[in-house]
Amino acid sequence: MSVNIDDDELKRYARQLRLPDMSIVAQTRLKKARVLIVGAGGLGNPVAISLAAAGTGNIGIVDDDTVEISNLHRQTAFTDNDIGRSKSQALCEYIRKVNPYVNATPYDEKLTILNARRLFSQYEIIIDACDNFETRYLINDTCVLLKKPNVSAAIFNHEGQLSNYVLNGGPCLRCLFPEPPPAELAPNCAEAGVLNTLSNTFGALQANEAIKLITASQKPLNGELVHFNLSNFEFNKLSFARDPHCKICNQNQSIRQKVSLYLSLHQIDQDDQSPAHVWTYQTLRNKFANDEPFTVVDIREENELGDVEFQADYHIPYSELSLSNRSFKKIKTPVVFCCLFGKNSLFAAMKMNTLDSQKYYSLKGGILNLTEKDRWDKI
Ligand SMILES: [Zn+2]
């Protein structure tokens, strides 16, 4: 698709276009760029505002949080009138005012293993502006899986750190920090104190790295972590390489092994389950009533079968689940997997959906969530 910079935009960007390493070509790259910001808080606000004002054409913002009065001192796109509103929507609205040439898309949802690949695959650069380790590692692992650069910053008290991970085959977050710290040792901004000067500084630095990646005008950080403390200006730049034994980005794993590991590393909250992978028992009954074909597969392991009796079309234990399984080859309809709690069945549905064009679903809540009558009724 051809993208042109019009006369109004030339005036708007005139001062940045005077830089020796900027050009119409670089500005056009910015206009075409697609950047996804995860987190619309202290870092996400300045990142979004800077990228929008500089002319980044397509910006997505993921956050399921709403604006609170305690956010206003550092999340400067929000005002008292925004309290109670969706952060992703309020921030998108604000950056459209900053620059009407920006196409801003809010995703008012929590980033989880169920939506991460769908969201990330629509963008070229991912900005980690989140405030917790669970999301930070999910962003990293999804970027590794999809080979997307991850512009990441983290702040604490008066200090912050910045790096680009998974950039042109470079190291990932786990190459440097293999595992997140235990939850009790990892306070986020909701608990720790923070000044807006720190979040604005590191948010602006993230936007600066993203602009470098998009315009190819300057050398971005790669295999380097910048750390500095605003209270005493202590500055460190640490170099690190890709770890050949890194759990997620080592090159000795097949894509199937990577997907299995990815699914096992991240928690799934029952409330986060999206209808793309999950059917409720009521959905099953409705489909049966409407004569829509489907196949029920019980994936409990042999040692779990004694707990509860359940009617299914096939029994294929989770550990034997693969496309080459003989029973599978006979199934020509959408498949709904059932297990005791609805967790293994969700992993199974997600795994099989990545390997096969057939549709796979998980029975929400599992067999234990059904009444005894439901379990015995032939669906
Ligand atoms: Zn790695």
Short mmCIF file of C-alpha atoms and ligand atoms in Angstrom, two decimals:
data_model
loop_
_atom_site.label_atom_id
_atom_site.label_comp_id
_atom_site.label_asym_id
_atom_site.label_seq_id
_atom_site.Cartn_x
_atom_site.Cartn_y
_atom_site.Cartn_z
CA MET A 1 0.00 0.00 0.00
CA SER A 2 1.45 3.38 -0.95
CA VAL A 3 1.61 5.98 1.80
CA ASN A 4 2.24 9.64 1.09
CA ILE A 5 3.18 12.51 3.36
CA ASP A 6 1.00 15.53 2.54
CA ASP A 7 1.88 19.24 2.86
CA ASP A 8 0.22 19.59 6.27
CA GLU A 9 2.26 16.69 7.58
CA LEU A 10 5.46 18.19 6.16
CA LYS A 11 4.76 21.32 8.24
CA ARG A 12 3.84 19.23 11.29
CA TYR A 13 7.08 17.22 11.18
CA ALA A 14 9.33 20.04 9.84
CA ARG A 15 11.54 20.26 12.93
CA GLN A 16 12.27 16.54 13.17
CA LEU A 17 12.81 16.39 9.38
CA ARG A 18 15.65 18.89 9.81
CA LEU A 19 17.68 16.26 11.66
CA PRO A 20 20.48 14.91 9.45
CA ASP A 21 19.38 11.30 10.02
CA MET A 22 15.68 11.93 9.32
CA SER A 23 14.21 12.17 5.82
CA ILE A 24 10.94 11.87 3.92
CA VAL A 25 11.73 8.17 3.52
CA ALA A 26 12.13 7.81 7.31
CA GLN A 27 8.94 9.81 7.93
CA THR A 28 7.07 7.58 5.47
CA ARG A 29 8.35 4.50 7.32
CA LEU A 30 6.95 5.98 10.52
CA LYS A 31 3.59 6.58 8.88
CA LYS A 32 3.43 2.97 7.65
CA ALA A 33 4.63 1.49 10.95
CA ARG A 34 2.44 -0.68 13.19
CA VAL A 35 3.37 -0.55 16.89
CA LEU A 36 1.58 -2.32 19.76
CA ILE A 37 1.97 -0.86 23.26
CA VAL A 38 1.19 -3.27 26.11
CA GLY A 39 0.19 -1.15 29.10
CA ALA A 40 -1.48 2.28 29.14
CA GLY A 41 0.02 3.36 32.46
CA GLY A 42 3.07 5.37 33.53
CA LEU A 43 5.26 4.12 30.65
CA GLY A 44 2.49 3.55 28.10
CA ASN A 45 1.29 7.17 28.31
CA PRO A 46 4.58 8.85 27.27
CA VAL A 47 5.39 6.11 24.73
CA ALA A 48 2.02 6.54 23.01
CA ILE A 49 2.14 10.35 23.07
CA SER A 50 5.72 10.51 21.71
CA LEU A 51 5.14 7.93 18.98
CA ALA A 52 1.87 9.59 17.92
CA ALA A 53 3.33 13.11 17.85
CA ALA A 54 6.32 11.86 15.80
CA GLY A 55 3.92 10.47 13.17
CA THR A 56 3.76 6.71 13.86
CA GLY A 57 0.84 5.75 11.63
CA ASN A 58 -0.72 2.78 13.44
CA ILE A 59 -0.67 2.37 17.21
CA GLY A 60 -2.47 -0.34 19.18
CA ILE A 61 -2.83 -0.05 22.97
CA VAL A 62 -3.61 -3.07 25.17
CA ASP A 63 -4.87 -2.54 28.73
CA ASP A 64 -7.97 -3.76 30.56
CA ASP A 65 -7.56 -1.31 33.44
CA THR A 66 -9.63 1.80 34.17
CA VAL A 67 -8.35 5.25 35.15
CA GLU A 68 -8.10 5.93 38.90
CA ILE A 69 -7.36 9.20 40.68
CA SER A 70 -4.00 7.82 41.87
CA ASN A 71 -2.91 7.42 38.20
CA LEU A 72 -3.28 11.11 37.31
CA HIS A 73 0.05 12.32 38.76
CA ARG A 74 2.05 10.29 36.23
CA GLN A 75 -0.33 9.14 33.46
CA THR A 76 -0.58 12.60 32.00
CA ALA A 77 -2.94 11.87 29.09
CA PHE A 78 -5.72 11.32 31.64
CA THR A 79 -7.74 13.97 33.49
CA ASP A 80 -10.31 13.87 36.29
CA ASN A 81 -13.01 13.43 33.64
CA ASP A 82 -11.43 10.10 32.62
CA ILE A 83 -11.70 8.48 36.07
CA GLY A 84 -13.50 5.16 35.68
CA ARG A 85 -12.96 5.05 31.89
CA SER A 86 -11.02 2.39 30.00
CA LYS A 87 -7.33 3.39 29.91
CA SER A 88 -6.75 2.00 26.43
CA GLN A 89 -9.73 3.91 25.03
CA ALA A 90 -8.92 7.18 26.84
CA LEU A 91 -5.27 7.03 25.72
CA CYS A 92 -6.22 6.30 22.09
CA GLU A 93 -8.65 9.21 22.17
CA TYR A 94 -5.92 11.49 23.51
CA ILE A 95 -3.28 10.56 20.92
CA ARG A 96 -5.79 11.04 18.08
CA LYS A 97 -6.06 14.64 19.32
CA VAL A 98 -2.25 14.92 19.52
CA ASN A 99 -2.00 13.81 15.89
CA PRO A 100 -5.12 13.22 13.76
CA TYR A 101 -3.01 11.32 11.20
CA VAL A 102 -2.58 8.45 13.68
CA ASN A 103 -4.75 5.37 13.43
CA ALA A 104 -5.12 4.38 17.12
CA THR A 105 -6.75 1.08 18.13
CA PRO A 106 -7.67 0.33 21.77
CA TYR A 107 -7.74 -3.27 23.03
CA ASP A 108 -9.64 -3.13 26.30
CA GLU A 109 -8.46 -6.57 27.39
CA LYS A 110 -5.84 -8.09 29.65
CA LEU A 111 -2.90 -9.58 27.76
CA THR A 112 -3.04 -13.35 28.26
CA ILE A 113 -1.73 -16.43 26.54
CA LEU A 114 -5.10 -16.64 24.76
CA ASN A 115 -4.94 -13.27 22.98
CA ALA A 116 -1.20 -12.47 22.88
CA ARG A 117 -0.42 -14.18 19.57
CA ARG A 118 -3.54 -12.79 17.88
CA LEU A 119 -2.70 -9.22 18.96
CA PHE A 120 1.07 -9.35 18.37
CA SER A 121 0.73 -10.86 14.90
CA GLN A 122 -1.01 -7.68 13.67
CA TYR A 123 1.97 -5.43 14.60
CA GLU A 124 5.67 -5.15 13.71
CA ILE A 125 7.07 -3.82 16.98
CA ILE A 126 5.90 -4.61 20.52
CA ILE A 127 6.46 -2.13 23.35
CA ASP A 128 6.59 -3.66 26.82
CA ALA A 129 5.14 -0.87 28.99
CA CYS A 130 3.61 -3.20 31.57
CA ASP A 131 4.08 -3.09 35.34
CA ASN A 132 4.30 -6.76 36.33
CA PHE A 133 6.58 -9.73 35.71
CA GLU A 134 3.85 -12.14 34.60
CA THR A 135 2.97 -9.92 31.62
CA ARG A 136 6.63 -9.02 30.97
CA TYR A 137 7.58 -12.70 30.50
CA LEU A 138 4.46 -13.38 28.43
CA ILE A 139 5.42 -10.47 26.14
CA ASN A 140 8.97 -11.83 25.84
CA ASP A 141 7.92 -15.40 25.11
CA THR A 142 5.30 -14.34 22.55
CA CYS A 143 7.86 -12.10 20.83
CA VAL A 144 10.29 -15.06 20.65
CA LEU A 145 7.57 -17.29 19.18
CA LEU A 146 6.55 -14.70 16.56
CA LYS A 147 10.07 -13.21 16.05
CA LYS A 148 8.90 -9.67 16.90
CA PRO A 149 11.23 -7.05 18.45
CA ASN A 150 10.34 -6.17 22.04
CA VAL A 151 11.20 -2.64 23.21
CA SER A 152 11.18 -3.07 26.96
CA ALA A 153 11.55 -0.78 29.97
CA ALA A 154 11.06 -1.30 33.69
CA ILE A 155 11.15 1.26 36.48
CA PHE A 156 11.47 1.05 40.24
CA ASN A 157 11.80 3.87 42.80
CA HIS A 158 14.25 6.29 41.08
CA GLU A 159 15.82 3.73 38.73
CA GLY A 160 14.95 2.28 35.39
CA GLN A 161 16.27 -0.08 32.74
CA LEU A 162 15.82 -0.26 29.01
CA SER A 163 16.62 -2.82 26.31
CA ASN A 164 15.41 -4.21 22.99
CA TYR A 165 14.91 -7.97 23.06
CA VAL A 166 14.45 -10.45 20.18
CA LEU A 167 15.86 -7.89 17.75
CA ASN A 168 17.29 -9.36 14.52
CA GLY A 169 18.06 -12.70 16.18
CA GLY A 170 19.44 -11.00 19.30
CA PRO A 171 18.98 -12.20 22.89
CA CYS A 172 15.65 -12.29 24.70
CA LEU A 173 14.74 -11.29 28.26
CA ARG A 174 15.18 -14.89 29.48
CA CYS A 175 18.77 -14.99 28.10
CA LEU A 176 19.54 -12.36 30.75
CA PHE A 177 16.99 -13.14 33.47
CA PRO A 178 15.86 -16.77 32.94
CA GLU A 179 12.92 -16.62 35.37
CA PRO A 180 10.80 -13.88 36.95
CA PRO A 181 11.52 -13.21 40.63
CA PRO A 182 9.14 -14.72 43.20
CA ALA A 183 5.93 -12.65 43.45
CA GLU A 184 6.64 -11.54 47.03
CA LEU A 185 9.95 -9.94 45.92
CA ALA A 186 8.44 -8.11 42.96
CA PRO A 187 6.37 -5.06 43.87
CA ASN A 188 4.79 -3.12 41.01
CA CYS A 189 3.91 0.57 40.77
CA ALA A 190 0.63 -0.07 42.58
CA GLU A 191 2.71 -0.84 45.67
CA ALA A 192 6.04 0.96 45.13
CA GLY A 193 6.40 4.73 44.94
CA VAL A 194 7.14 6.45 41.63
CA LEU A 195 7.62 10.00 40.29
CA ASN A 196 6.26 10.90 36.86
CA THR A 197 9.70 12.19 35.88
CA LEU A 198 11.04 8.61 35.94
CA SER A 199 8.15 7.03 34.00
CA ASN A 200 8.15 9.90 31.47
CA THR A 201 11.92 9.56 30.97
CA PHE A 202 11.86 5.82 30.35
CA GLY A 203 8.66 5.99 28.26
CA ALA A 204 10.33 8.61 26.05
CA LEU A 205 13.44 6.38 25.76
CA GLN A 206 11.27 3.46 24.64
CA ALA A 207 9.62 5.65 21.99
CA ASN A 208 13.10 6.76 20.90
CA GLU A 209 14.24 3.13 20.47
CA ALA A 210 11.06 2.31 18.52
CA ILE A 211 11.67 5.29 16.20
CA LYS A 212 15.24 4.03 15.63
CA LEU A 213 13.92 0.57 14.70
CA ILE A 214 11.26 1.97 12.36
CA THR A 215 13.33 4.60 10.57
CA ALA A 216 16.63 2.65 10.62
CA SER A 217 18.20 6.07 11.23
CA GLN A 218 20.39 5.25 14.24
CA LYS A 219 21.74 2.15 15.96
CA PRO A 220 19.24 0.69 18.47
CA LEU A 221 20.23 -1.19 21.63
CA ASN A 222 20.75 -4.88 20.87
CA GLY A 223 22.30 -7.23 23.43
CA GLU A 224 22.70 -4.21 25.71
CA LEU A 225 20.81 -3.19 28.81
CA VAL A 226 20.91 0.43 29.91
CA HIS A 227 20.30 1.10 33.58
CA PHE A 228 20.33 4.42 35.35
CA ASN A 229 19.28 6.08 38.53
CA LEU A 230 17.74 9.55 38.26
CA SER A 231 18.49 10.44 41.88
CA ASN A 232 22.31 10.23 41.54
CA PHE A 233 22.82 9.77 37.74
CA GLU A 234 24.59 6.46 38.18
CA PHE A 235 24.62 4.98 34.69
CA ASN A 236 25.47 1.43 33.56
CA LYS A 237 25.39 -0.23 30.17
CA LEU A 238 25.58 -4.01 30.34
CA SER A 239 26.34 -6.15 27.28
CA PHE A 240 24.85 -9.63 27.07
CA ALA A 241 24.63 -12.33 24.42
CA ARG A 242 22.07 -14.87 23.40
CA ASP A 243 22.17 -17.85 25.81
CA PRO A 244 22.41 -21.08 23.76
CA HIS A 245 20.61 -22.84 26.64
CA CYS A 246 17.87 -20.21 27.00
CA LYS A 247 14.62 -21.98 27.83
CA ILE A 248 12.55 -20.21 25.17
CA CYS A 249 14.85 -18.89 22.41
CA ASN A 250 17.41 -21.72 22.06
CA GLN A 251 17.54 -22.98 18.50
CA ASN A 252 17.45 -26.70 19.30
CA GLN A 253 13.68 -26.84 19.71
CA SER A 254 11.13 -27.50 16.99
CA ILE A 255 8.25 -25.06 16.70
CA ARG A 256 5.98 -27.71 18.26
CA GLN A 257 8.27 -28.01 21.29
CA LYS A 258 8.36 -24.22 21.56
CA VAL A 259 4.56 -23.96 21.43
CA SER A 260 4.17 -26.68 24.11
CA LEU A 261 6.71 -24.95 26.36
CA TYR A 262 5.06 -21.56 25.76
CA LEU A 263 1.67 -22.95 26.80
CA SER A 264 3.09 -24.62 29.90
CA LEU A 265 4.98 -21.50 31.06
CA HIS A 266 1.97 -19.21 31.33
CA GLN A 267 -1.04 -19.44 33.61
CA ILE A 268 -4.54 -19.40 32.23
CA ASP A 269 -7.21 -17.80 34.34
CA GLN A 270 -10.58 -19.50 33.87
CA ASP A 271 -12.18 -16.05 33.60
CA ASP A 272 -9.84 -15.07 30.74
CA GLN A 273 -10.85 -17.92 28.48
CA SER A 274 -11.91 -16.56 25.12
CA PRO A 275 -14.76 -18.10 23.08
CA ALA A 276 -12.21 -18.69 20.30
CA HIS A 277 -10.99 -21.73 22.26
CA VAL A 278 -13.76 -22.47 24.75
CA TRP A 279 -17.29 -23.84 24.67
CA THR A 280 -19.56 -23.85 27.68
CA TYR A 281 -21.81 -26.82 28.35
CA GLN A 282 -24.74 -24.65 27.19
CA THR A 283 -22.95 -24.06 23.85
CA LEU A 284 -22.68 -27.83 23.43
CA ARG A 285 -26.36 -28.34 24.16
CA ASN A 286 -27.37 -25.54 21.75
CA LYS A 287 -25.25 -27.03 18.97
CA PHE A 288 -26.78 -30.45 19.61
CA ALA A 289 -30.31 -28.95 19.53
CA ASN A 290 -29.48 -27.22 16.21
CA ASP A 291 -28.09 -30.43 14.67
CA GLU A 292 -24.61 -28.91 14.30
CA PRO A 293 -22.04 -31.72 14.12
CA PHE A 294 -19.21 -31.92 16.68
CA THR A 295 -17.15 -34.60 18.36
CA VAL A 296 -16.59 -34.89 22.11
CA VAL A 297 -13.13 -36.20 23.04
CA ASP A 298 -12.37 -37.12 26.66
CA ILE A 299 -8.63 -36.43 27.15
CA ARG A 300 -8.30 -37.57 30.76
CA GLU A 301 -5.33 -39.81 31.46
CA GLU A 302 -6.11 -43.45 32.35
CA ASN A 303 -5.49 -42.79 36.06
CA GLU A 304 -8.09 -39.96 36.10
CA LEU A 305 -10.92 -41.99 34.58
CA GLY A 306 -12.00 -43.61 37.85
CA ASP A 307 -12.87 -40.26 39.44
CA VAL A 308 -15.96 -39.39 37.39
CA GLU A 309 -17.86 -41.20 34.63
CA PHE A 310 -18.53 -39.19 31.48
CA GLN A 311 -20.01 -39.93 28.04
CA ALA A 312 -17.74 -38.96 25.12
CA ASP A 313 -17.37 -40.03 21.49
CA TYR A 314 -13.68 -40.84 21.90
CA HIS A 315 -11.17 -41.21 24.69
CA ILE A 316 -7.67 -40.06 23.72
CA PRO A 317 -5.43 -39.34 26.74
CA TYR A 318 -3.79 -35.90 26.75
CA SER A 319 -0.33 -37.51 26.66
CA GLU A 320 -1.22 -39.31 23.40
CA LEU A 321 -2.73 -36.31 21.68
CA SER A 322 -1.23 -35.78 18.24
CA LEU A 323 -2.49 -35.45 14.71
CA SER A 324 -1.05 -38.86 13.88
CA ASN A 325 -3.32 -40.57 16.44
CA ARG A 326 -5.55 -43.04 14.55
CA SER A 327 -8.80 -42.01 16.21
CA PHE A 328 -8.11 -38.42 15.27
CA LYS A 329 -7.84 -39.17 11.59
CA LYS A 330 -11.48 -40.33 11.59
CA ILE A 331 -12.83 -37.08 13.06
CA LYS A 332 -14.15 -34.64 10.46
CA THR A 333 -16.12 -32.24 12.68
CA PRO A 334 -15.14 -29.54 15.20
CA VAL A 335 -13.72 -31.21 18.31
CA VAL A 336 -14.43 -30.33 21.93
CA PHE A 337 -11.89 -31.64 24.43
CA CYS A 338 -12.98 -32.47 27.98
CA CYS A 339 -10.85 -33.06 31.07
CA LEU A 340 -11.51 -32.87 34.81
CA PHE A 341 -10.95 -29.13 35.35
CA GLY A 342 -10.93 -27.60 31.85
CA LYS A 343 -7.25 -26.75 32.00
CA ASN A 344 -5.55 -29.58 30.09
CA SER A 345 -8.40 -29.42 27.59
CA LEU A 346 -7.67 -25.73 27.02
CA PHE A 347 -3.96 -26.45 26.47
CA ALA A 348 -4.99 -29.26 24.12
CA ALA A 349 -7.34 -27.01 22.11
CA MET A 350 -4.73 -24.27 21.80
CA LYS A 351 -2.00 -26.72 20.82
CA MET A 352 -4.11 -28.52 18.22
CA ASN A 353 -5.40 -25.23 16.79
CA THR A 354 -1.81 -24.22 16.06
CA LEU A 355 -1.07 -27.54 14.32
CA ASP A 356 -4.25 -28.20 12.35
CA SER A 357 -6.86 -26.29 10.36
CA GLN A 358 -9.65 -28.27 12.08
CA LYS A 359 -11.35 -26.36 14.93
CA TYR A 360 -10.68 -27.49 18.50
CA TYR A 361 -12.39 -26.26 21.65
CA SER A 362 -12.21 -26.87 25.38
CA LEU A 363 -15.21 -27.58 27.62
CA LYS A 364 -15.16 -24.67 30.06
CA GLY A 365 -14.75 -25.64 33.70
CA GLY A 366 -14.20 -29.31 32.83
CA ILE A 367 -16.21 -32.41 33.64
CA LEU A 368 -16.22 -31.71 37.38
CA ASN A 369 -18.18 -28.54 36.68
CA LEU A 370 -21.10 -30.54 35.25
CA THR A 371 -23.95 -31.96 37.30
CA GLU A 372 -24.22 -35.75 37.48
CA LYS A 373 -27.26 -35.62 35.17
CA ASP A 374 -25.32 -33.57 32.56
CA ARG A 375 -22.47 -36.08 32.63
CA TRP A 376 -24.82 -38.99 31.92
CA ASP A 377 -27.01 -37.25 29.34
CA LYS A 378 -25.92 -38.14 25.83
CA ILE A 379 -25.11 -34.67 24.56
ZN ZN B 1 16.51 -16.20 25.22
#
